[in-house]
Short mmCIF file of C-alpha atoms and ligand atoms in Angstrom, two decimals:
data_model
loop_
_atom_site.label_atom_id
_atom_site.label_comp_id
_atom_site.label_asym_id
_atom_site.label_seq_id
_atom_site.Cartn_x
_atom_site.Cartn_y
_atom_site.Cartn_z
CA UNK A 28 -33.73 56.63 45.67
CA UNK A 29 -31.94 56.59 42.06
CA UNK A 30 -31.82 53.38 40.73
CA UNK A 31 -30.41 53.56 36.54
CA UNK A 32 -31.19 50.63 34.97
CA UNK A 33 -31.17 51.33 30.99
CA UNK A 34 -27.28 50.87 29.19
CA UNK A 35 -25.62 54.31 29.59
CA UNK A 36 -23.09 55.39 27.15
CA UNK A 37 -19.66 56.46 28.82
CA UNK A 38 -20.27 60.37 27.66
CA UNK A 39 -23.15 60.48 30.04
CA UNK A 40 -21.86 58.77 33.29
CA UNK A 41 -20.06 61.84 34.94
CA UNK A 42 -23.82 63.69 33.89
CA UNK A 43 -25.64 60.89 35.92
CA UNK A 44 -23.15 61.05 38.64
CA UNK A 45 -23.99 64.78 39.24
CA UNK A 46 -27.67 63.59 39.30
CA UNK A 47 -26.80 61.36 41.63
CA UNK A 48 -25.02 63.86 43.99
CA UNK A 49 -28.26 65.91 43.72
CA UNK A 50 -30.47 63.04 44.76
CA UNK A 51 -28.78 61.89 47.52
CA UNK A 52 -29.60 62.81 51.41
CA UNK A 53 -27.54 66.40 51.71
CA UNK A 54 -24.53 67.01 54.42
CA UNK A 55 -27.15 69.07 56.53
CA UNK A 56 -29.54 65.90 57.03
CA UNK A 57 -27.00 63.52 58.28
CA UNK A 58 -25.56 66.14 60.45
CA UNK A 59 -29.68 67.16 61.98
CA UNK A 60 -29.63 66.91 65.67
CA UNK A 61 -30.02 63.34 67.55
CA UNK A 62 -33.53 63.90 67.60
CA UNK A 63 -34.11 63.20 64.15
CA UNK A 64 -34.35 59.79 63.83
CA UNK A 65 -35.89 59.69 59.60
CA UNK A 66 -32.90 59.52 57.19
CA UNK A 67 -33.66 60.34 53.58
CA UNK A 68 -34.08 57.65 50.77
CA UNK A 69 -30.66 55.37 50.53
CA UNK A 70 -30.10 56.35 54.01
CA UNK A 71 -30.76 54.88 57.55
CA UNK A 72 -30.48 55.56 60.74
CA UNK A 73 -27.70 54.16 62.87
CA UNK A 74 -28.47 54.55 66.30
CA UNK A 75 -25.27 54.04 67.30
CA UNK A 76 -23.53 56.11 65.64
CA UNK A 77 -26.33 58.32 65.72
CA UNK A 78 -25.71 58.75 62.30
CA UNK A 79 -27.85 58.49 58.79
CA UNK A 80 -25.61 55.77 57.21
CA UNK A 81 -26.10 54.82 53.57
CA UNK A 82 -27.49 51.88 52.44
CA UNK A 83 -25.74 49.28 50.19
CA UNK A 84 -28.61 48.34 48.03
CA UNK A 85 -26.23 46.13 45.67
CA UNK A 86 -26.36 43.65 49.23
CA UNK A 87 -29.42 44.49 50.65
CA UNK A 88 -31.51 44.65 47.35
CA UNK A 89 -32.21 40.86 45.87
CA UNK A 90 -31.18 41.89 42.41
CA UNK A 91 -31.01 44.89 42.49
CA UNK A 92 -29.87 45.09 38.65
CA UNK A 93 -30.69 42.46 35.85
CA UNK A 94 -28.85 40.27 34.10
CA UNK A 95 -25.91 41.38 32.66
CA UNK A 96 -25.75 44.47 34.54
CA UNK A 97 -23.22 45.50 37.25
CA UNK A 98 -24.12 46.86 40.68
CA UNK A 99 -22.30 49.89 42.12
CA UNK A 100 -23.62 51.46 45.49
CA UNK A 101 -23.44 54.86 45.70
CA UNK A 102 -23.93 57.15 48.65
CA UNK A 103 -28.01 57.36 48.76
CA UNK A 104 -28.59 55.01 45.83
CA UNK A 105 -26.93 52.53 43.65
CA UNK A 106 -25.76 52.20 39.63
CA UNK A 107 -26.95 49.84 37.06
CA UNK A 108 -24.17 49.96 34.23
CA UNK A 109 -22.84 47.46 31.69
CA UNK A 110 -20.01 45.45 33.12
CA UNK A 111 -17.46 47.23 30.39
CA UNK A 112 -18.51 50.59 31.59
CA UNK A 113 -16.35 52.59 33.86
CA UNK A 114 -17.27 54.54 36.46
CA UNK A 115 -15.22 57.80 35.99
CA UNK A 116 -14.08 59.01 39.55
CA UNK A 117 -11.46 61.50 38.52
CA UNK A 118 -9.59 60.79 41.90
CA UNK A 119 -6.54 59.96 39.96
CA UNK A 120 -7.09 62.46 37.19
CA UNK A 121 -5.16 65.64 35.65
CA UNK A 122 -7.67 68.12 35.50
CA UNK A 123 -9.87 69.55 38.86
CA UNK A 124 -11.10 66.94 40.37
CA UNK A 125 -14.71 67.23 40.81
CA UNK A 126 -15.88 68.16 44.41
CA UNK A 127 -16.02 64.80 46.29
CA UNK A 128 -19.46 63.03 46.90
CA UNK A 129 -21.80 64.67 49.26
CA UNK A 130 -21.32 61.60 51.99
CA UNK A 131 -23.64 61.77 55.11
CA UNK A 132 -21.06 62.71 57.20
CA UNK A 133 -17.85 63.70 56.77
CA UNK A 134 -15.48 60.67 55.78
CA UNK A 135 -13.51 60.28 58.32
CA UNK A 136 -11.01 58.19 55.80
CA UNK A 137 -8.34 59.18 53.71
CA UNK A 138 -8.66 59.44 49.74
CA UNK A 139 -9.11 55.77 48.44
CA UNK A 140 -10.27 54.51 51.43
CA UNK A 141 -13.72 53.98 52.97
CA UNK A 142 -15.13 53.11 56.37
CA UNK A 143 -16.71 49.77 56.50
CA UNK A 144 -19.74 48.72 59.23
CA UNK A 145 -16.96 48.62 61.72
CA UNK A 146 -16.50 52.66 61.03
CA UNK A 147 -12.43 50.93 60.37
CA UNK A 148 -10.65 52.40 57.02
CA UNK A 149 -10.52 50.34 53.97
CA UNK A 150 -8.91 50.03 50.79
CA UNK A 151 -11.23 50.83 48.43
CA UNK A 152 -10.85 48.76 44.76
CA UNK A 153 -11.28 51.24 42.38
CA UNK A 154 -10.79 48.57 39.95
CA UNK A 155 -12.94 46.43 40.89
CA UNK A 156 -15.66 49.03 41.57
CA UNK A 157 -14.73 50.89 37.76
CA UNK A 158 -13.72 53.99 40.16
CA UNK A 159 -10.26 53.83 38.00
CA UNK A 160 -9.71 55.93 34.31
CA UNK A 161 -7.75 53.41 33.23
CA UNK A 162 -8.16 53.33 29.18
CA UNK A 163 -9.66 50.34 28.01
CA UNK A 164 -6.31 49.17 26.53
CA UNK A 165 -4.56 49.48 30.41
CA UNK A 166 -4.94 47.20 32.78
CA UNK A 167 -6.07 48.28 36.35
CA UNK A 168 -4.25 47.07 39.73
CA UNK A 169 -5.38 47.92 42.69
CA UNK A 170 -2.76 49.56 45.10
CA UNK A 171 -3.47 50.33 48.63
CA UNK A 172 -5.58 53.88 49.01
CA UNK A 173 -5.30 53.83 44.88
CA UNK A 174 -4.55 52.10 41.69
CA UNK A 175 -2.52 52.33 38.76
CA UNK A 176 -3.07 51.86 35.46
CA UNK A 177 -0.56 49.41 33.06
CA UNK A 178 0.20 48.03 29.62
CA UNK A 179 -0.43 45.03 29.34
CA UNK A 180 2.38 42.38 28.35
CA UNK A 181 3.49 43.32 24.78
CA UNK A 182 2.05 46.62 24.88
CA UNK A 183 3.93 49.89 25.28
CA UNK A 184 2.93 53.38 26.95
CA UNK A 185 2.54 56.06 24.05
CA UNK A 186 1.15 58.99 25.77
CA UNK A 187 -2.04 58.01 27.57
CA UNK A 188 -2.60 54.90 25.50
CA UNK A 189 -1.40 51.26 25.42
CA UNK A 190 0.20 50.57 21.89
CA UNK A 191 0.76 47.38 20.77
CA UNK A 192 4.73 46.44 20.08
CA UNK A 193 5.23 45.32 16.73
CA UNK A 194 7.68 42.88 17.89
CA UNK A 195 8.45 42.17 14.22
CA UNK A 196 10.29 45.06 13.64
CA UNK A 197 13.05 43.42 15.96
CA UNK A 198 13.76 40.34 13.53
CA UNK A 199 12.79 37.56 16.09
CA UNK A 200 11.97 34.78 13.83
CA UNK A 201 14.36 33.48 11.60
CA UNK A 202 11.92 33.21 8.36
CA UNK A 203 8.79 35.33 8.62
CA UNK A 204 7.17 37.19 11.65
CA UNK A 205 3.61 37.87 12.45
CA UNK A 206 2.31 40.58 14.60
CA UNK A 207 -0.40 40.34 17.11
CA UNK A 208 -1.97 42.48 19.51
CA UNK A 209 0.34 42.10 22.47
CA UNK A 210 2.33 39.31 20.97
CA UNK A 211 3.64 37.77 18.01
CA UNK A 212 4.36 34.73 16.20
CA UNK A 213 6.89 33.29 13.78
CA UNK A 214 6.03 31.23 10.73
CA UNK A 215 8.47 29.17 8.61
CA UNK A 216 8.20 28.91 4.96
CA UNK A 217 6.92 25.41 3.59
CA UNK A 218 9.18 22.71 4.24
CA UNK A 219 10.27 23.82 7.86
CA UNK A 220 8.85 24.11 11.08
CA UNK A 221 9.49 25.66 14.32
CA UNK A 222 12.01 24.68 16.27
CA UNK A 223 12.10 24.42 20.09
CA UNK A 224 12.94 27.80 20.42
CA UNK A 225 9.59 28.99 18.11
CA UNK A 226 11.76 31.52 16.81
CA UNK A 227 14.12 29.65 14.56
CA UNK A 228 13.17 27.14 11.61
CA UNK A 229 14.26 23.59 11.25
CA UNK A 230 13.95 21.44 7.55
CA UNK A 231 11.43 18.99 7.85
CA UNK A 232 12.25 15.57 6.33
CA UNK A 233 9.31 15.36 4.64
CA UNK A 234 10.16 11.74 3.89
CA UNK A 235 9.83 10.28 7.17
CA UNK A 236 6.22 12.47 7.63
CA UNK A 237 4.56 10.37 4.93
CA UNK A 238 6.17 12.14 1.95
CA UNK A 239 3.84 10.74 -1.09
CA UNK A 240 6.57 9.51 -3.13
CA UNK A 241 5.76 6.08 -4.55
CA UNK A 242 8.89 4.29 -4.53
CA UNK A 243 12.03 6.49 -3.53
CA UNK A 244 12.12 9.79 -1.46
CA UNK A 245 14.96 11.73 -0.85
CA UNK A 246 14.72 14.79 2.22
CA UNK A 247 16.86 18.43 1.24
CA UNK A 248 16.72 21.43 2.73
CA UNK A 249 13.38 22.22 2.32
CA UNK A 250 12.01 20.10 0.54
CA UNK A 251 12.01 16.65 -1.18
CA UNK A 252 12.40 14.45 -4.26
CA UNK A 253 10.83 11.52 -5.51
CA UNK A 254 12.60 9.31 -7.21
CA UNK A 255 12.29 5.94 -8.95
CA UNK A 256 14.02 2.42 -9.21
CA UNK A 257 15.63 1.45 -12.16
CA UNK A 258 13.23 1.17 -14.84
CA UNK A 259 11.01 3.45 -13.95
CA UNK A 260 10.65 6.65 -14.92
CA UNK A 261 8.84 9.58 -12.40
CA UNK A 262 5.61 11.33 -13.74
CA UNK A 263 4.73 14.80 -14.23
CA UNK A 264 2.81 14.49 -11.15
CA UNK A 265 6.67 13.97 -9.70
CA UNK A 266 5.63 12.02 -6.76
CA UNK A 267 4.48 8.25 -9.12
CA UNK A 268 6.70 6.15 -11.15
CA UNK A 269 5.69 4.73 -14.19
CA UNK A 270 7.69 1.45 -15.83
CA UNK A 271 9.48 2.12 -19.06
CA UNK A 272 9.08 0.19 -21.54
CA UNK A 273 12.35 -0.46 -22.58
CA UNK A 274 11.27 -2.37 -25.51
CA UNK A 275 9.82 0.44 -27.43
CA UNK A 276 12.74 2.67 -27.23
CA UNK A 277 15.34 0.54 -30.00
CA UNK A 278 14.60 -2.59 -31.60
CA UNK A 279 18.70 -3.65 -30.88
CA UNK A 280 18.08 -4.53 -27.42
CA UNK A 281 17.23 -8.14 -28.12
CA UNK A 282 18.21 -9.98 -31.49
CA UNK A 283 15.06 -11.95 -30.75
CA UNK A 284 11.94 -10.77 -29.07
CA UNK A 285 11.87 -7.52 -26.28
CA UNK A 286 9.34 -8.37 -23.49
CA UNK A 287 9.07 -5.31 -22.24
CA UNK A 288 8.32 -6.05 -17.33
CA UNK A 289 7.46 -4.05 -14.37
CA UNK A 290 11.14 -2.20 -14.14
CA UNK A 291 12.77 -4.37 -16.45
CA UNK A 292 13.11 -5.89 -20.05
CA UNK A 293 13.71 -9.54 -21.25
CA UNK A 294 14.69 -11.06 -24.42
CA UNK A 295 13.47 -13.94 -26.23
CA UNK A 296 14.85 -16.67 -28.36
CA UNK A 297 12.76 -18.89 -30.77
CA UNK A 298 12.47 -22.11 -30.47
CA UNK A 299 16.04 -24.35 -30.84
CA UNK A 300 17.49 -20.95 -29.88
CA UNK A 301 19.09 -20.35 -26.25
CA UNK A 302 19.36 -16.79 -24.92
CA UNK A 303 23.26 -15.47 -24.90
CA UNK A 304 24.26 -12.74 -22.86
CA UNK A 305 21.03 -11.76 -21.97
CA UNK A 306 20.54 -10.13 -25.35
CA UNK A 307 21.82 -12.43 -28.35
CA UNK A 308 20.31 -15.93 -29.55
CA UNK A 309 22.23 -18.90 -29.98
CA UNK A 310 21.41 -22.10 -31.46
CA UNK A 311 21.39 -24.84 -29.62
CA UNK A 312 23.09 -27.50 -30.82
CA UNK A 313 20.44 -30.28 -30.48
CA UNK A 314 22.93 -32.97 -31.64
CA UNK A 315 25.68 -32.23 -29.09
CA UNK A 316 23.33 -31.48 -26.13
CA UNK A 317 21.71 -34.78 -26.34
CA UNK A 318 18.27 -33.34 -27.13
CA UNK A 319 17.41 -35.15 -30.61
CA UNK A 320 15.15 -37.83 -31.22
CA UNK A 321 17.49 -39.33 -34.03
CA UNK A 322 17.87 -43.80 -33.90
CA UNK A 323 20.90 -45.36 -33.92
CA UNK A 324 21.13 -45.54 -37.49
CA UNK A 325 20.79 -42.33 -37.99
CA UNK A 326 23.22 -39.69 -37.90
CA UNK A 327 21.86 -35.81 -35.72
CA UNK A 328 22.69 -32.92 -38.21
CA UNK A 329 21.97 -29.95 -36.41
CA UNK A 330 21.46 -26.60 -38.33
CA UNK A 331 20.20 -23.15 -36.90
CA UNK A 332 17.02 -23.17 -35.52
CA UNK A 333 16.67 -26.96 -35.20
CA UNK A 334 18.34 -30.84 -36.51
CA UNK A 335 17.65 -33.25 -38.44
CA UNK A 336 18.18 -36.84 -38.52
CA UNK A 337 19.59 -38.65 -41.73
CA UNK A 338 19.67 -42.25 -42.25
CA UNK A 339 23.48 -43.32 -42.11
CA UNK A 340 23.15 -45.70 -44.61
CA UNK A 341 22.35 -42.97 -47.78
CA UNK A 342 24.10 -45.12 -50.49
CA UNK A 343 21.64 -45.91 -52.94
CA UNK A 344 22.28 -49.01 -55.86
CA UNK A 345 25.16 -49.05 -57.42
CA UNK A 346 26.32 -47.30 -54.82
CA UNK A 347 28.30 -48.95 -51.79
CA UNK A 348 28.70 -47.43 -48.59
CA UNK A 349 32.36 -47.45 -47.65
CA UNK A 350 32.14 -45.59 -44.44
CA UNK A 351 29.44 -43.22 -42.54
CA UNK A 352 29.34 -40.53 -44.95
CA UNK A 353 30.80 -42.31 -48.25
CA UNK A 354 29.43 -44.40 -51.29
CA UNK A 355 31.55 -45.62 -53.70
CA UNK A 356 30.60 -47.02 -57.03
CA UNK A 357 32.69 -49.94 -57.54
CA UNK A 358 34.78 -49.82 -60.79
CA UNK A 359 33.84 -53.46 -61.34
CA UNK A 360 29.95 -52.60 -61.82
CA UNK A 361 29.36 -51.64 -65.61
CA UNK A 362 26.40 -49.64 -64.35
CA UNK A 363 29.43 -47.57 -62.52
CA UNK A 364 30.83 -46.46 -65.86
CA UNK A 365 28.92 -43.31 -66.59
CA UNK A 366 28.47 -42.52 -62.99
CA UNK A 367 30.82 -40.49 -60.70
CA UNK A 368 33.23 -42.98 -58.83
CA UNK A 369 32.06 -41.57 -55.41
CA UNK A 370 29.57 -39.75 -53.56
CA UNK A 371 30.51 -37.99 -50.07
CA UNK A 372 27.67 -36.64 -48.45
CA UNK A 373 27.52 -33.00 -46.53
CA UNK A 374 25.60 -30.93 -44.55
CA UNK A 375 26.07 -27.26 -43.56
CA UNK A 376 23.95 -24.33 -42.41
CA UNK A 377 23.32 -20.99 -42.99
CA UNK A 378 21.21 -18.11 -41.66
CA UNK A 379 18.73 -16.12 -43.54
CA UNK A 380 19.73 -13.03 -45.45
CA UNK A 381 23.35 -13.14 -45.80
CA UNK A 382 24.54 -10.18 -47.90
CA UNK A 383 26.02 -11.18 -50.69
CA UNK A 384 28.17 -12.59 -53.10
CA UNK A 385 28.92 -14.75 -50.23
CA UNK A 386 31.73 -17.55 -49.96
CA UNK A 387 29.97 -20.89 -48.10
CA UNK A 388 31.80 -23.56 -48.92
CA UNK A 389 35.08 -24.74 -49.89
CA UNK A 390 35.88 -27.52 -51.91
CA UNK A 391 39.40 -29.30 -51.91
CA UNK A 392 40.75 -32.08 -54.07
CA UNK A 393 42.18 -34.64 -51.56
CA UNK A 394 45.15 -36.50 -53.87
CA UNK A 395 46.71 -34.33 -56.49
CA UNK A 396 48.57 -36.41 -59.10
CA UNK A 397 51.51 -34.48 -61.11
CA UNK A 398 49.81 -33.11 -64.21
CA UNK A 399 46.39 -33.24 -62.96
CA UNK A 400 43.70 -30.81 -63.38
CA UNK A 401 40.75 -30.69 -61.32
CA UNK A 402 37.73 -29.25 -62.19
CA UNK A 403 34.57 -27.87 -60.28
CA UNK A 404 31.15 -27.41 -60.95
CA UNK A 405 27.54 -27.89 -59.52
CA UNK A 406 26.44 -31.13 -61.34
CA UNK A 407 22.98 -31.20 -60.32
CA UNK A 408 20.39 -29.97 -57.67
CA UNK A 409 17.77 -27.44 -56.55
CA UNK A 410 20.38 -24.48 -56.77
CA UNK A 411 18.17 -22.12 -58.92
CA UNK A 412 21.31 -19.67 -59.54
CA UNK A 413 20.96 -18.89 -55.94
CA UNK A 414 24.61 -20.68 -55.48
CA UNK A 415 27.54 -20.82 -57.90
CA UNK A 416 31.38 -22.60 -58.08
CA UNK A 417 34.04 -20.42 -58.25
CA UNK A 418 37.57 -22.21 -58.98
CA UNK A 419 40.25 -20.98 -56.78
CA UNK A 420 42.45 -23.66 -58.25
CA UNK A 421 44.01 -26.83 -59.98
CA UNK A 422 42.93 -28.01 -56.03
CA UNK A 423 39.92 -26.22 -54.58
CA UNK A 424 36.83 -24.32 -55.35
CA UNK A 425 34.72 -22.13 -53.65
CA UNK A 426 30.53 -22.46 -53.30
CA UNK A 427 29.23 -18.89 -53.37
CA UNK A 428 25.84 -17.60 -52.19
CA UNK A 429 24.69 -15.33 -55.20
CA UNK A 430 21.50 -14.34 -53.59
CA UNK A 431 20.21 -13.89 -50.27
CA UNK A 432 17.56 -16.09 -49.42
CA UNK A 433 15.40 -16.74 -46.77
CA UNK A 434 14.54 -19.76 -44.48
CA UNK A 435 13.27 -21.89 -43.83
CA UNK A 436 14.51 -23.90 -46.41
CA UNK A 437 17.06 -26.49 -47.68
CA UNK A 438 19.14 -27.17 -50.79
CA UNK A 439 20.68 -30.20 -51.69
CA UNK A 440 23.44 -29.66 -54.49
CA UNK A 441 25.66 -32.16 -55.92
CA UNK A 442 29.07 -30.70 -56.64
CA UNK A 443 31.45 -31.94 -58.71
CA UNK A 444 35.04 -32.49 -58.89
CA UNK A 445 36.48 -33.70 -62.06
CA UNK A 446 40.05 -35.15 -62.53
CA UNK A 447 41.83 -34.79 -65.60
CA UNK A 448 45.45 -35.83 -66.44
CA UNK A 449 46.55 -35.68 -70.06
CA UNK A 450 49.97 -37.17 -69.52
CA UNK A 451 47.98 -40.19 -68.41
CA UNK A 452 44.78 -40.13 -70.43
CA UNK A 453 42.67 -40.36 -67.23
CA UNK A 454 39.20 -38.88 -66.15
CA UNK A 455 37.75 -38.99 -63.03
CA UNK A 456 34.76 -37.41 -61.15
CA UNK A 457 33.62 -37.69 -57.89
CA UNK A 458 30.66 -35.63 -56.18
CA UNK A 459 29.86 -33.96 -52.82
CA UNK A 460 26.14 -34.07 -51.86
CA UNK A 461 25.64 -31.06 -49.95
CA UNK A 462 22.85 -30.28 -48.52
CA UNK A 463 22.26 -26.46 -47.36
CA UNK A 464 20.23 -25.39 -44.24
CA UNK A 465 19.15 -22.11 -44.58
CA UNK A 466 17.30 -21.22 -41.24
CA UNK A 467 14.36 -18.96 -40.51
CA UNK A 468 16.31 -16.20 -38.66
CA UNK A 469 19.19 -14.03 -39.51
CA UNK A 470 21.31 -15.81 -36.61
C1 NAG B 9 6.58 27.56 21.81
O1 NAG B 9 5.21 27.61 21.53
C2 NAG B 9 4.44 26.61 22.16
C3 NAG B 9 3.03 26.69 21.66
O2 NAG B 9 2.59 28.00 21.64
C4 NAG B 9 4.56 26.77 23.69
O3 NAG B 9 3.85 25.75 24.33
C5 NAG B 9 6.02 26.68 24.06
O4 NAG B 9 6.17 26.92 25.43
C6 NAG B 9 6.83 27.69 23.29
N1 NAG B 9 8.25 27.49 23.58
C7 NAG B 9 9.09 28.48 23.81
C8 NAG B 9 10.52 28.11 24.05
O5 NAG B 9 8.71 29.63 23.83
C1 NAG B 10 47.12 -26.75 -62.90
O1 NAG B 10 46.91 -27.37 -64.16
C2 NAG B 10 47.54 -26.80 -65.26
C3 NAG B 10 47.15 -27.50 -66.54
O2 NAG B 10 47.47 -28.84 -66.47
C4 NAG B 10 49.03 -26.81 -65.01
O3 NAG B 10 49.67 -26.18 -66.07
C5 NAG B 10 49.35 -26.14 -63.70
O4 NAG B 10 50.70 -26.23 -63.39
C6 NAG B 10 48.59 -26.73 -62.54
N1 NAG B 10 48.79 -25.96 -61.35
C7 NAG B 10 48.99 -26.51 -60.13
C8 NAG B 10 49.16 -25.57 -59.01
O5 NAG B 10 49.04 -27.69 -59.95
#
């Protein structure tokens, strides 16, 4: 009995086979008369066939190889290989086939099959019993009285061996194509994915996947694009939005203050100031709106940036007031003599800066008498040479800004108008009070 129970390479199998063939019982034993009843090791005797029969130690043996090992029974003993290893039984072979296994009596079956305990024919399965040469890249199927050997799916025949297809070469996938053994696969390029077909590749809107965009996302063909509201402007990074600050890029885009918000900009006004189309400042007119604080005998002048409130009653001894804004010093009073015959009281406003030489106020001569002559000048007050008169005519005069100045701050200036007629030996004079606002902004 042969039992081989070490790994064997394939290069010595068909050398261990012809071992085998030595060691087993020879033709002449099972073929000894009836009388002989002692079979050789592997063997035993069948009395009713009358026959040494072999044993199958791979049933009768309680295992009869170890652990990873494969059993194959063999006439007179039995083979320990690997599981990978294959048996080579040149059956199906192109060269000479070797002479078939000494059995113990002649097989009475054809080639591929084998008697069983019923002394019947049987398909023997070469595959399963590695008694095939299929190459380790075949497959083996098992075909009644013999086998055949095949490629497996994706694999081709190239002489005796099973090549792999590069499937590739046939331009399956629509974007890029990986080979396999025995298969393939197709890939798309970032941005896509397969489509039902896994051949083909279909945009992925990246914006309904999570896309990280932080405020706008917008899907193309292959990609995507962040983009941001309106005042915002995207980072580097181009996926966050960061608020411009609208303020810091021109000082025009509020006369007032630029507060620069989260996607936006406002403008500011100062105080008595009310925003005007959502850039400018306007002064409110405290006086009209309602807004003052001024008593009933006062009188609301409003100016930019604010108002004030002037007693209505300004005429001051020898003065009389005649109406709201006009004191007349009566003729009959000897302290009137010296003194201008009236006094009209004014109030105007103007914003800081004005370029200049600049024209504010106009002064007209209400009555013109034939032959008179009227003449203008500033008769007293804080002027400073910031303001002079500049006669237009016999009629009018004009109060000029000379130098810009700047508010807050307020001028009262008497001007005066002086009547001359020399057909009639008269003189007369008469004075405007006018007080100046000048206001803290330019508007
Ligand atoms: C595509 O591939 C998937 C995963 O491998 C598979 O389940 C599916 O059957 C394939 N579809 C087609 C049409 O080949
Ligand atoms: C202005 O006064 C002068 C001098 O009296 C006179 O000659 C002239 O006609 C007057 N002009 C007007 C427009 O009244």
């Amino acid at each position: 009995m042969l039992t081989f129970a070490s790994c064997l390479p394939g290069s010595l199998l068909l050398w261990l086979l012809l071992l085998l063939h030595l060691g087993a019982a020879s033709p002449q034993d099972s073929e000894e008369p009836d009388s002989y009843t002692e079979c050789t090791d592997g063997y035993e005797w069948d009395p009713d066939s009358q026959h040494c029969r072999d044993v199958n130690e791979c049933l009768t043996i309680p295992e009869a190889c170890k652990g990873e090992m494969k059993c194959i029974n063999h006439y007179g003993g039995y083979l320990c290989l690997p599981r990978s290893a294959a048996v080579i039984n040149d059956l199906h072979g192109e060269g000479s086939p070797p002479p078939p296994p000494p059995a113990p009596h002649p097989n009475p079956c054809p080639p591929g099959y084998e008697p069983d305990e019923q002394e019947s024919c049987v398909d023997v399965d070469e595959c399963d019993q590695a008694l095939h040469d299929c190459r380790p890249s075949q497959q083996c199927h098992n075909l009644p009285g013999s086998y055949h050997c095949t490629c497996p799916e994706g694999y081709r025949k190239i002489g005796p061996e099973c090549v792999d297809i590069d499937e590739c070469r046939y331009r399956y996938c629509q974007h890029r194509c990986v080979n396999l053994p025995g298969s393939f696969r197709c890939q798309c390029e970032p941005g896509f994915q397969l489509g039902p077909n896994n051949r083909s590749c279909v945009d992925v809107n990246e914006c309904d996947m999570g896309a990280p965009c932080e405020q706008r996302c917008f899907n193309s063909y292959g990609t995507f694009l962040c983009r941001c509201h309106q005042g915002y402007e995207l980072h580097r990074d181009g996926f966050s939005c960061n608020d411009i600050d609208e303020c810091s890029y021109s000082s025009y885009l509020c006369q007032y203050r630029c507060v620069n918000e989260p996607g936006r900009f406002s403008c500011h006004c100062p105080q008595g100031y009310q925003l005007l189309a959502t850039r400018l400042c306007q002064d409110i007119d405290e006086c009209e709106s309602g807004e003052h604080q001024c008593s009933e005998t006062q009188t609301c002048v409003n100016y930019h940036g604010g108002y004030r409130c002037v007693d209505t009653n300004r005429c001051v001894e020898p003065y009389v007031q005649v109406s709201d804004n006009r004191c007349l010093c009566p003729t009959s009073n000897p302290l009137c003599r010296e003194q201008p015959s009236s006094i009209v009281h004014r109030y105007m406003s103007i914003t800081s800066e004005r370029s200049v030489p600049a024209d504010v106020f106009q002064i007209q001569a209400t009555s013109v008498y034939p032959g008179a002559y009227n003449a203008f000048q500033i008769r007293a007050g804080n002027s400073q040479g910031d303001f002079y008169i500049r006669q237009i005519n016999n009629v009018s005069a004009m109060l000029v800004l000379a130098r810009p100045v700047t508010g807050p701050r307020e001028y009262v200036l008497d001007l005066e108008m002086v009547t001359m007629n020399s057909l009639m030996s008269y003189r007369a004079s008469s004075v405007l009070r006018l007080t100046v606002f000048v206001g803290a902004y330019t508007f």
